[in-house]
Coordinates of C-alpha atoms in Angstrom, one line a residue:
Chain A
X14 CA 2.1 -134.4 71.9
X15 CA 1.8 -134.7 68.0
X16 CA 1.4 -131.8 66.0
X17 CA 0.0 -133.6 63.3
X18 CA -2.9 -136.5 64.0
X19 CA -4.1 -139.1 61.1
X20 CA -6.9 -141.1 62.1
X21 CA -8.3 -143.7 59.5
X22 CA -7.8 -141.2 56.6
X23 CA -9.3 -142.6 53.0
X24 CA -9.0 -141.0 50.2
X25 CA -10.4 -142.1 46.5
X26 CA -10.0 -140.7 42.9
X27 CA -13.4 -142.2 41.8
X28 CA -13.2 -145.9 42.0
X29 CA -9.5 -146.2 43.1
X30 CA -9.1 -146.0 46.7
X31 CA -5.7 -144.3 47.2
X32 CA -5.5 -144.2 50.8
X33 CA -7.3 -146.7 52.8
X34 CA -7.3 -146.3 56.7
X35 CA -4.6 -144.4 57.0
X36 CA -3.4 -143.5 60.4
X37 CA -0.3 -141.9 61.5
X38 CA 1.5 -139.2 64.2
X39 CA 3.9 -137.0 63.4
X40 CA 5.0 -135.0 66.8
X41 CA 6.6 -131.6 67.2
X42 CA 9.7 -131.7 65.7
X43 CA 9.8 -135.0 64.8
X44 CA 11.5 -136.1 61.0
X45 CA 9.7 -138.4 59.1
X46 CA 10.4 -139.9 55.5
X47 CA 7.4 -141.8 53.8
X48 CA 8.6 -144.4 50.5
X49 CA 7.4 -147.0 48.8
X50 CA 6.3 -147.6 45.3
X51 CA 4.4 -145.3 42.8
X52 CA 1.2 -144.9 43.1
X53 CA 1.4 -146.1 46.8
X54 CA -0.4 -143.6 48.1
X55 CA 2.5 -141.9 49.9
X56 CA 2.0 -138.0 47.9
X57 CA -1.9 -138.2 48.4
X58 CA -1.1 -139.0 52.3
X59 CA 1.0 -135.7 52.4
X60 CA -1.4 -133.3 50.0
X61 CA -3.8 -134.3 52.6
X62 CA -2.6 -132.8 55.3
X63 CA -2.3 -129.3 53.7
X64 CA -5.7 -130.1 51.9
X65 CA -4.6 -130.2 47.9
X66 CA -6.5 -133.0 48.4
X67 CA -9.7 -133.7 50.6
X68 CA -9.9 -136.5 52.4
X69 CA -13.5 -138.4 51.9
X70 CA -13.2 -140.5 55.6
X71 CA -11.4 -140.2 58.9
X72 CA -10.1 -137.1 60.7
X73 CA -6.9 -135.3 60.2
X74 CA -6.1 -132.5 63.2
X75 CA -3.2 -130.5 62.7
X76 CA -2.0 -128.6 65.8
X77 CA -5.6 -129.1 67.5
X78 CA -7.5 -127.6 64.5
X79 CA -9.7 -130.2 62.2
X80 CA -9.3 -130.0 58.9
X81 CA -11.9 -129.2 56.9
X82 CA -13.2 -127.3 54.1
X83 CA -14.1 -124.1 56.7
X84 CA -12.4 -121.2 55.1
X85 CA -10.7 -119.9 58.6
X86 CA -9.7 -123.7 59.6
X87 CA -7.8 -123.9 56.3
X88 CA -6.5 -121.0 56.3
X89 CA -4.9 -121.3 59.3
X90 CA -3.7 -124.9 58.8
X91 CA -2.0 -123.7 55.3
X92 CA -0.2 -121.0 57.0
X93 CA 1.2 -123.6 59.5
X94 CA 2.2 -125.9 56.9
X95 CA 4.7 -125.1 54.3
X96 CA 5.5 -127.2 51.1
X97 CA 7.6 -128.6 48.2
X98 CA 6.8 -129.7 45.1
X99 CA 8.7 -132.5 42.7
X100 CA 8.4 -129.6 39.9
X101 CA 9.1 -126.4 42.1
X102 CA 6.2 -124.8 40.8
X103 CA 7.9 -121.1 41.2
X104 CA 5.9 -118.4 39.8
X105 CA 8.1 -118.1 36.2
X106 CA 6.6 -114.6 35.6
X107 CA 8.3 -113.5 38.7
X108 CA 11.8 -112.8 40.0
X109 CA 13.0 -114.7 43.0
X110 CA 12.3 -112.0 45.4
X111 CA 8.7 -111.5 44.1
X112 CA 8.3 -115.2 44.5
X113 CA 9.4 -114.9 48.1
X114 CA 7.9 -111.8 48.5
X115 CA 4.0 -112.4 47.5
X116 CA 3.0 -114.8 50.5
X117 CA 4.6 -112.4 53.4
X118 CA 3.2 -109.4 51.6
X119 CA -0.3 -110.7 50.5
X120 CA -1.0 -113.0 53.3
X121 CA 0.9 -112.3 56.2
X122 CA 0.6 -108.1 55.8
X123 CA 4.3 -107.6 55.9
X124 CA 5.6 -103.8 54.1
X125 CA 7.6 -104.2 51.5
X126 CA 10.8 -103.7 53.4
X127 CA 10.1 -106.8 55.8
X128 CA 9.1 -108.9 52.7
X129 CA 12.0 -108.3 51.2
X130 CA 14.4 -108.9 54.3
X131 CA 12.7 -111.8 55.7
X132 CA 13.1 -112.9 51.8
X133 CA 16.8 -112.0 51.8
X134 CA 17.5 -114.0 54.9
X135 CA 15.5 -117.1 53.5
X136 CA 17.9 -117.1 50.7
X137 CA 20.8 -116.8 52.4
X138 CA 19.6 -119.7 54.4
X139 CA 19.6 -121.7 51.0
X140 CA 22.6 -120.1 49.6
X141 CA 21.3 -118.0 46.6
X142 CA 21.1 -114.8 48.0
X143 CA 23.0 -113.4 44.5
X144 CA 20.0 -114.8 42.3
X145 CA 17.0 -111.9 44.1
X146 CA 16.9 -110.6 41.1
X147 CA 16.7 -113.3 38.4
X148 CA 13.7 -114.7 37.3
X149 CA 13.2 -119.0 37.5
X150 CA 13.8 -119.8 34.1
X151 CA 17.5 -118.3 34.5
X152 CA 18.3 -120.5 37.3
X153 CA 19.1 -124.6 37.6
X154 CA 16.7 -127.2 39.0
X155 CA 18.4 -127.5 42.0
X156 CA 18.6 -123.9 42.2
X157 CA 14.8 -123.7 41.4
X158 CA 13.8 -126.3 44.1
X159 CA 16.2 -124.1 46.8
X160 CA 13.9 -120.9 46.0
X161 CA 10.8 -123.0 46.3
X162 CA 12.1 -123.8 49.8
X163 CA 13.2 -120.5 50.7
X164 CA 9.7 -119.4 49.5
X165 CA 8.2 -121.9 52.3
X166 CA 10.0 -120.3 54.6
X167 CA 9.1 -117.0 53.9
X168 CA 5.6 -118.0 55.6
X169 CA 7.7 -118.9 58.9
X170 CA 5.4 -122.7 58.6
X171 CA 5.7 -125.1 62.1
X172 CA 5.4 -127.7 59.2
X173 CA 7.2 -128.8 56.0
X174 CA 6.3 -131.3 53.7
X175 CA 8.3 -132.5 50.5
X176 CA 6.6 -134.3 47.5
X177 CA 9.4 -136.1 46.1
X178 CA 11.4 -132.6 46.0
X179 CA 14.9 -133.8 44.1
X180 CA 12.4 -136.6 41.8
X181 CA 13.1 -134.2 38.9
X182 CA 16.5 -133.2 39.4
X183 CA 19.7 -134.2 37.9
X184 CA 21.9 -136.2 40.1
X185 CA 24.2 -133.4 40.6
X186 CA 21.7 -131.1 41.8
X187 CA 20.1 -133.4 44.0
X188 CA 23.0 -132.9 46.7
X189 CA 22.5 -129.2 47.1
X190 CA 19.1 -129.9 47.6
X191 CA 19.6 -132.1 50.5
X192 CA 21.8 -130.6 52.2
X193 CA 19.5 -127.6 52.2
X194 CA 16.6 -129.8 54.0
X195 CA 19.3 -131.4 56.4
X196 CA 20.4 -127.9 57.9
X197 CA 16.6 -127.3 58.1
X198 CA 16.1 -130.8 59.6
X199 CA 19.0 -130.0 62.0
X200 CA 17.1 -126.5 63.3
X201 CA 14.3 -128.4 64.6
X202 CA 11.8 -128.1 62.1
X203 CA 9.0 -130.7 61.9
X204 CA 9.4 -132.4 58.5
X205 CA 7.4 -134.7 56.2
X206 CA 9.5 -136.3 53.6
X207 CA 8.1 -138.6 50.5
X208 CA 11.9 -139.5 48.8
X209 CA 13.9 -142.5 47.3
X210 CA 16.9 -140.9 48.8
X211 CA 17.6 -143.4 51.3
X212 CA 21.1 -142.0 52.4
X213 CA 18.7 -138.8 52.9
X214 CA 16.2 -140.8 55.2
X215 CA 19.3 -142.7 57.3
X216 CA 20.9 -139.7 58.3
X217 CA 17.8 -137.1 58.7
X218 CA 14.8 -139.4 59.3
X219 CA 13.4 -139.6 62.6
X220 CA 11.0 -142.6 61.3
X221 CA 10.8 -144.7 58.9
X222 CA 6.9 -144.8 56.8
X223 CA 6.6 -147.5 54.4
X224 CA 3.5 -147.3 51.9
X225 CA 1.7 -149.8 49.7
X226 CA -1.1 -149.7 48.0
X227 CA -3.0 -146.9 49.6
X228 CA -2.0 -148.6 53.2
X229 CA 1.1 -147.6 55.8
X230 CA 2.8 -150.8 56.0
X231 CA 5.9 -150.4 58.2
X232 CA 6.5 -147.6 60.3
X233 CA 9.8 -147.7 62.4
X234 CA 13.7 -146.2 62.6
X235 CA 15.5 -145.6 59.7
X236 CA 18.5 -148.1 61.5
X237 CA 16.2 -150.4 62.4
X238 CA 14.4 -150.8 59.3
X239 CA 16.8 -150.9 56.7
X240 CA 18.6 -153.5 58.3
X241 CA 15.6 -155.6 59.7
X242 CA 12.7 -154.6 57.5
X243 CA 9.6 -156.6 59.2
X244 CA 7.6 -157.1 56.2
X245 CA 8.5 -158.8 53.3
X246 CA 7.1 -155.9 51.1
X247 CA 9.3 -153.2 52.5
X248 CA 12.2 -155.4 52.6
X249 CA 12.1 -155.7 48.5
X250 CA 11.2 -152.3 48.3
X251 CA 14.6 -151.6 49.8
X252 CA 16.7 -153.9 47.8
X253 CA 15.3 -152.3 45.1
X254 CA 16.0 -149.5 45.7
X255 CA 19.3 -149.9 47.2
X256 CA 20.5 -151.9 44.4
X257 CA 19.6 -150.0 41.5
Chain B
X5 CA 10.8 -107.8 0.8
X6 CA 7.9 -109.1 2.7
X7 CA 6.1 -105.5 2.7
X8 CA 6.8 -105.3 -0.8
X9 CA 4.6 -108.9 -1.7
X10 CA 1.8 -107.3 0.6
X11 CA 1.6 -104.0 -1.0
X12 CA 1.8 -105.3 -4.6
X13 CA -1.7 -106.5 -5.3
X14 CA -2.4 -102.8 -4.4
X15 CA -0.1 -100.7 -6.4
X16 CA -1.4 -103.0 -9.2
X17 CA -4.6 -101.6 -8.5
X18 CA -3.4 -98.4 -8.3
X19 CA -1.2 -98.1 -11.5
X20 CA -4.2 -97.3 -13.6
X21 CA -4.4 -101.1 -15.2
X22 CA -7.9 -100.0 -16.1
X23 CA -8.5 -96.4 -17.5
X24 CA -11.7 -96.1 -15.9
X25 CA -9.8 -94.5 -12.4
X26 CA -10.2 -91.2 -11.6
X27 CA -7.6 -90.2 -9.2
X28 CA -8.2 -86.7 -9.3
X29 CA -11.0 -87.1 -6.4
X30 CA -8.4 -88.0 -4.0
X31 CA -5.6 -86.0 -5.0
X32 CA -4.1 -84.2 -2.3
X33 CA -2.6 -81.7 -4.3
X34 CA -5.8 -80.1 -5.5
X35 CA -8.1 -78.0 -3.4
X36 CA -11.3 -80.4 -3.7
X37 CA -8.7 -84.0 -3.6
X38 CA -7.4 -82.6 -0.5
X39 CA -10.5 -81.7 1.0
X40 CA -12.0 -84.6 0.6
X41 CA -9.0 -87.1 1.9
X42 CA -9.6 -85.6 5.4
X43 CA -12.9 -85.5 4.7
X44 CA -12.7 -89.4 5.1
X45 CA -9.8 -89.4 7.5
X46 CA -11.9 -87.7 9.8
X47 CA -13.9 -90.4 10.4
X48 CA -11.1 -92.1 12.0
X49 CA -11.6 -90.9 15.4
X50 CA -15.0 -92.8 15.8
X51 CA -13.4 -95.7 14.1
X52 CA -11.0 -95.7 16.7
X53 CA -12.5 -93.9 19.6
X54 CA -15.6 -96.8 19.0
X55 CA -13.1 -100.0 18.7
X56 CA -10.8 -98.9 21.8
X57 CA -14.0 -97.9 24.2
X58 CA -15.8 -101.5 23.0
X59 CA -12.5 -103.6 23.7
X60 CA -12.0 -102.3 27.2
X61 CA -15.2 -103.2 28.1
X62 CA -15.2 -106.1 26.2
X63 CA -12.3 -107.2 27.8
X64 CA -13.7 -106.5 31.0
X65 CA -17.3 -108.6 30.8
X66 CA -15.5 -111.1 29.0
X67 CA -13.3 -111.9 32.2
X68 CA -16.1 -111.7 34.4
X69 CA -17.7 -114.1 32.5
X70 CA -15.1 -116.3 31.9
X71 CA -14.6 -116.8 35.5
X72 CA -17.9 -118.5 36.2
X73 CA -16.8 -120.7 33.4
X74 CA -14.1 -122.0 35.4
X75 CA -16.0 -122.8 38.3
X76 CA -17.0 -126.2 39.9
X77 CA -20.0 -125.5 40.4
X78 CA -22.5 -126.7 37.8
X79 CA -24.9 -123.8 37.9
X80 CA -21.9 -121.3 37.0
X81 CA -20.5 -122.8 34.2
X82 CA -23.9 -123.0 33.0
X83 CA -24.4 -119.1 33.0
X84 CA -21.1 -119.1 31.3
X85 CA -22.1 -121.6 28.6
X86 CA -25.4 -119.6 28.3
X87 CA -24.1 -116.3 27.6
X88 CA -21.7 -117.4 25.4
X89 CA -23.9 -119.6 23.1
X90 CA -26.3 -117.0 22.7
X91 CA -24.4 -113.6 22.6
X92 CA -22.0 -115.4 19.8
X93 CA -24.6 -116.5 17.8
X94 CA -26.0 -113.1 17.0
X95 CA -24.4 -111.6 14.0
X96 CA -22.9 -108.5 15.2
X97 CA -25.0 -106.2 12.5
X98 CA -28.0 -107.7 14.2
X99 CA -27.2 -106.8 17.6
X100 CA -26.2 -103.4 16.3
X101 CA -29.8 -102.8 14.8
X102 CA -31.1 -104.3 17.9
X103 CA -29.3 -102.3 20.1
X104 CA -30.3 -99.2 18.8
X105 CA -33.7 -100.0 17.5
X106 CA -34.7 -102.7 20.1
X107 CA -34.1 -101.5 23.6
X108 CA -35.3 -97.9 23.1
X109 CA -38.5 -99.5 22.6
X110 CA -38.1 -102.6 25.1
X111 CA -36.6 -100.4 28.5
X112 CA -37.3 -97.0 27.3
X113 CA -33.5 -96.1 27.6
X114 CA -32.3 -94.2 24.4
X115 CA -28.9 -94.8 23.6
X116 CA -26.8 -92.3 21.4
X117 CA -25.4 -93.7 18.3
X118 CA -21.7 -93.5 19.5
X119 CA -22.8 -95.7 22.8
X120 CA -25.1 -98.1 21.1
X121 CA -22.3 -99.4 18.2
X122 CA -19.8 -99.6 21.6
X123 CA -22.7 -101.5 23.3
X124 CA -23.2 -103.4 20.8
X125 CA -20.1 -104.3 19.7
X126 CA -18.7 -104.6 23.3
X127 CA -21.7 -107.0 23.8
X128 CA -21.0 -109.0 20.8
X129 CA -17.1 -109.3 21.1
X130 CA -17.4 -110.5 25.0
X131 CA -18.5 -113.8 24.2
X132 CA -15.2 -114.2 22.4
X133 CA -13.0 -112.4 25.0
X134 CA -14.9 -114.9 27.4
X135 CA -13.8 -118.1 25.3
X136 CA -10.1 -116.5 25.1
X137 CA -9.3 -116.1 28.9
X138 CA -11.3 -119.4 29.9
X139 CA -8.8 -121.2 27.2
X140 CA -6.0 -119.0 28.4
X141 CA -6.7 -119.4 32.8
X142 CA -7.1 -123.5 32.0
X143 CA -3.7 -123.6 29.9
X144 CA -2.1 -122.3 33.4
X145 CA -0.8 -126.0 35.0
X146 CA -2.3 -126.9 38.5
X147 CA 0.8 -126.9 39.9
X148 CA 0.2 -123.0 39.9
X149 CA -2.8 -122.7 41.7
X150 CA -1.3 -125.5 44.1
X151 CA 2.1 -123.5 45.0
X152 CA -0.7 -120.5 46.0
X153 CA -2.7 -122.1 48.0
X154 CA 0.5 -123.7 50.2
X155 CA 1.3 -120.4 50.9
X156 CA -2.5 -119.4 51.4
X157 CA -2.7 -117.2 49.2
X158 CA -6.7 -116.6 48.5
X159 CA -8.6 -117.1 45.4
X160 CA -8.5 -113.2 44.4
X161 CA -4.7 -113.2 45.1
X162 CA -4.3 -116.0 43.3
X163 CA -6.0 -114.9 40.3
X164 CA -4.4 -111.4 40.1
X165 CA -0.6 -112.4 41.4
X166 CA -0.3 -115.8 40.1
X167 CA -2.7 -117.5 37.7
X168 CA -3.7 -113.8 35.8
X169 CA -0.4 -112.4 34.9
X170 CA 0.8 -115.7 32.9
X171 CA -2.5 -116.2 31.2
X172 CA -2.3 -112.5 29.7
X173 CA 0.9 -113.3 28.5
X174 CA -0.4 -116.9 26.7
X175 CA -3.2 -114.7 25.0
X176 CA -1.9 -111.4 23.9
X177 CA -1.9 -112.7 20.2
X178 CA -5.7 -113.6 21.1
X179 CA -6.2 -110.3 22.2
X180 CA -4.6 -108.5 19.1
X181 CA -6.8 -110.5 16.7
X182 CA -9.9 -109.7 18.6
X183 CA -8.6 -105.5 18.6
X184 CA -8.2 -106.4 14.7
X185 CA -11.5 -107.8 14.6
X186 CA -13.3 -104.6 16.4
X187 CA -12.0 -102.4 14.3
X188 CA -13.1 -103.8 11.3
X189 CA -16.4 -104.9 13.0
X190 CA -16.8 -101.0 13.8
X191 CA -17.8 -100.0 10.1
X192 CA -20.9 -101.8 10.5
X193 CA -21.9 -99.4 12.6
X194 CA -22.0 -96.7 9.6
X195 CA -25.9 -98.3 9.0
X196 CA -27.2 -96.6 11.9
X197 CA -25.4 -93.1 10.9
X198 CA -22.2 -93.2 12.7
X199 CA -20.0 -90.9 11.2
X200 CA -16.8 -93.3 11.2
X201 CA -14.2 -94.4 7.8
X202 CA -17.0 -96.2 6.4
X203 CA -19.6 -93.5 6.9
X204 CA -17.6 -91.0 5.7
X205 CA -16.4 -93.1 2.5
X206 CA -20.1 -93.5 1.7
X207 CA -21.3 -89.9 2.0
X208 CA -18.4 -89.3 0.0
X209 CA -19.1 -91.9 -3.2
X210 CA -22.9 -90.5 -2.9
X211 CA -21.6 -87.0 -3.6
X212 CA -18.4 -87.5 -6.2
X213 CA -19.7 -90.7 -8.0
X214 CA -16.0 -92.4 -7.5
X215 CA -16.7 -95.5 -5.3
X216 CA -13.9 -97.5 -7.3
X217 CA -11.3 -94.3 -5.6
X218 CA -13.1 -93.9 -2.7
X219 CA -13.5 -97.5 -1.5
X220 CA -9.7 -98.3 -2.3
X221 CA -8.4 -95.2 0.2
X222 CA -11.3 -97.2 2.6
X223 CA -9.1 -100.2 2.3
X224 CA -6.0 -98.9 3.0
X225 CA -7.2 -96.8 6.1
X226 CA -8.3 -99.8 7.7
X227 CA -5.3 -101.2 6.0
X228 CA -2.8 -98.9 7.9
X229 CA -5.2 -99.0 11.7
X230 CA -4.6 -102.3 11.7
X231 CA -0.5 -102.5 11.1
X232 CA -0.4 -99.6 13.4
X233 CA -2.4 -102.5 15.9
X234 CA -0.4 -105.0 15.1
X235 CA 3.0 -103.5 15.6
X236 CA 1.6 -102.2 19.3
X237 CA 0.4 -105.9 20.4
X238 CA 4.0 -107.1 18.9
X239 CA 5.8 -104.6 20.5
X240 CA 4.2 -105.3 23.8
X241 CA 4.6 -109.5 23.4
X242 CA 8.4 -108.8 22.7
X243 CA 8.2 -106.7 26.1
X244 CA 6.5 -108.9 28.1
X245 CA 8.7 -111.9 26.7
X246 CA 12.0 -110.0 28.0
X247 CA 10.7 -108.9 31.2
X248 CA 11.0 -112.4 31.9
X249 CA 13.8 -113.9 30.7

């Protein structure tokens, strides 16, 4: 049963076509990293799914409801599915725990007091539970990105999906970050993952998406893939990658 | 130092360079001086009252027609487009003579001079306010609005939580100008017999024959509003700025 069903999604930005016929599964609990090269098509595919973007043809069902752009469906697809951005995208005029806070209060009813415990235990989760009280600015990428995650979290989603979430981090931060997402990969959590981080996707990935050009163009298990791409594309993308 | 350079053109005004002065209408320490220094002062509770009552709604119709502005939708940001083009364009001593001489005439609704300079100037300065936040919502990334909507937050909640807060912040110093702006926009008000500064100054000059004196203490009462304004929209940037840092 997959929680989240693609069928013949395209997308264009005017002219350009980023996503042309674009089908793909993702079951309950199931990992799944999506790479390939800029401009591939591969953060469209994901902002699709949580509507950021619409979709102009196909069908995208998550959890048996149709996307569309029907205020309830929408609503009740966003509060299923959580996300991460490459640039955080924390609320710098709030503190931490008013970040956290605002979805469970505002959206999900919660008093104050739950807000702020279901908050607390979110950031113990990812190991900042010192910086409540701080505002964004005050803390380090990879601290930044943590909150962001915490503050998905906070909504309780069945679904998380990461836009290239350690792209603008420094390399030392990057590891925090990842280890964060592999605890949560590891506690069953149904993940969509666009990253470079190929040690990321051999040890946490579930599947293997490669993207080209608006197209899925290999789709299989990270140990099978990386050691016997079947398409030539996807096997330069990885020595690419793995070489640089 | 730098209070000094702005004050100097002034006490060079006022350290009788011309013998023609004639301080003694304005000296406080005579009966008649006295009298007429709060004579003038007293006008400053219109000055003020009128400003502070035409920014807040100001303020108010400028936001609710700035939002249109921001909308998709064609027709909206045509109504925005509209209402600024054509409110901005009147000169602000226009509208004030219209307000008060026009639309008694037009809807049969009398307005009393107090409410038709706040009309009036409210009207006039929401075209600006409009322009302001529109410049000041857009300047807010999309990455914003796209962290709200992945945790469904709706398009009120957005606006008041998320996207609102941070634009107030960007255009504070916007804000101050435009309080700046109505205050000094508020003496045009004395031509349909407001009894503000510039009122007052004028009944004054008609009575004692000083307008050199009596215009100069003008000045620096607007002079001193407007520091007192531009201290309180400082003080309030600083505190905004370390609330969140």
């Amino acid at each position: 049963m997959s929680i989240i069903s693609m069928r013949n999604v395209s997308k264009f930005f005017g002219d350009f076509q980023a996503l042309k016929d674009v089908s793909l599964d993702v079951a309950l609990g199931e990992r799944v990293v999506i790479c390939g090269p800029s401009g591939s098509g591969k953060s469209t595919l994901i902002r699709c799914i949580n509507r950021l973007e619409a979709h102009e043809r196909g069908e995208i069902i998550v959890d048996g409801t149709t996307l569309t752009d029907k205020p309830d469906d929408l609503e009740k697809i966003r509060g299923m599915v959580g996300m991460v951005f490459q640039q955080f995208n924390l609320f710098p005029h709030l503190t931490v725990m008013e970040n956290l806070c605002l979805g469970p209060r505002r959206v999900l009813g919660l008093s104050e007091q739950e807000a702020r415990a279901r908050a607390m235990k979110h950031l113990e989760r990812v190991q900042i539970p010192d910086q409540a009280e701080k505002f964004p600015r005050q803390l380090s990428g990879g601290q930044q990105q943590r909150v962001a995650i915490a503050r998905s979290l906070c909504m309780e989603p069945r679904i998380m999906l990461f836009d290239e979430p350690t792209s603008a981090l420094d390399p030392e931060m990057i590891a925090e970050v990842l280890e964060v997402m592999t605890e949560l990969a590891s506690s069953g959590m149904t993940m969509i993952v666009v990253t470079h981080e190929m040690g990321f996707a051999r040890r946490v990935a579930d599947r293997m998406v490669f993207m080209d050009k608006g197209e899925i163009v290999e789709v299989g298990a990270p140990e099978d893939v990386f050691v016997a791409p079947q398409s030539k594309r996807f096997g330069t993308f990885i020595k690419q990658i793995l070489n640089h | 130092m730098k209070r000094v350079l702005v004050l100097a053109p002034v006490l060079l005004l006022l350290s009788g360079c011309s013998n023609n002065w004639g301080w003694y209408v304005v000296d406080p320490t005579t009966t008649s001086g006295w009298n007429n220094l709060k004579f003038m002062a007293s006008g400053a509770f219109y000055t003020i009252g009128m400003s502070v009552t035409a920014i807040m709604i100001s303020v108010v119709v400028g936001l609710l027609v700035a939002m249109p502005g921001l909308s998709e939708k064609r027709g909206w940001r045509m109504f925005n487009r509209t209402y600024v083009e054509i409110v901005r364009s009147v000169p602000v001593l226009v509208l004030i003579l219209w307000v008060y001489y026009g639309l008694p005439a037009l809807s049969g609704i009398t307005l009393s001079v107090f409410w038709a300079g706040v009309l009036a100037l409210a009207l006039s300065d929401s075209a600006f306010q409009a322009e302001i936040f529109r410049a000041g919502i857009q300047s807010i990334s999309k990455g914003q609005y796209e962290a709200a909507q992945s945790i469904s937050l709706n398009y009120r909640d957005t606006m008041r939580y998320v996207i609102l807060p941070q634009a107030i912040r960007r255009i504070l110093p916007a804000l101050g100008n435009q309080l700046v702006y109505m205050l000094k926009m508020s003496s045009l008000v004395s031509v349909i017999g407001m009894q503000e500064l510039t009122r007052k100054a004028n009944e004054l000059v008609v009575s004692e024959y000083r307008p050199l004196e009596i215009y100069t203490i003008l000045v620096l009462e607007y002079l001193v509003l407007i520091l007192i304004v531009s201290a309180g929209v400082r003080w309030l940037e600083r505190r905004m700025k370390a609330s969140d840092t």
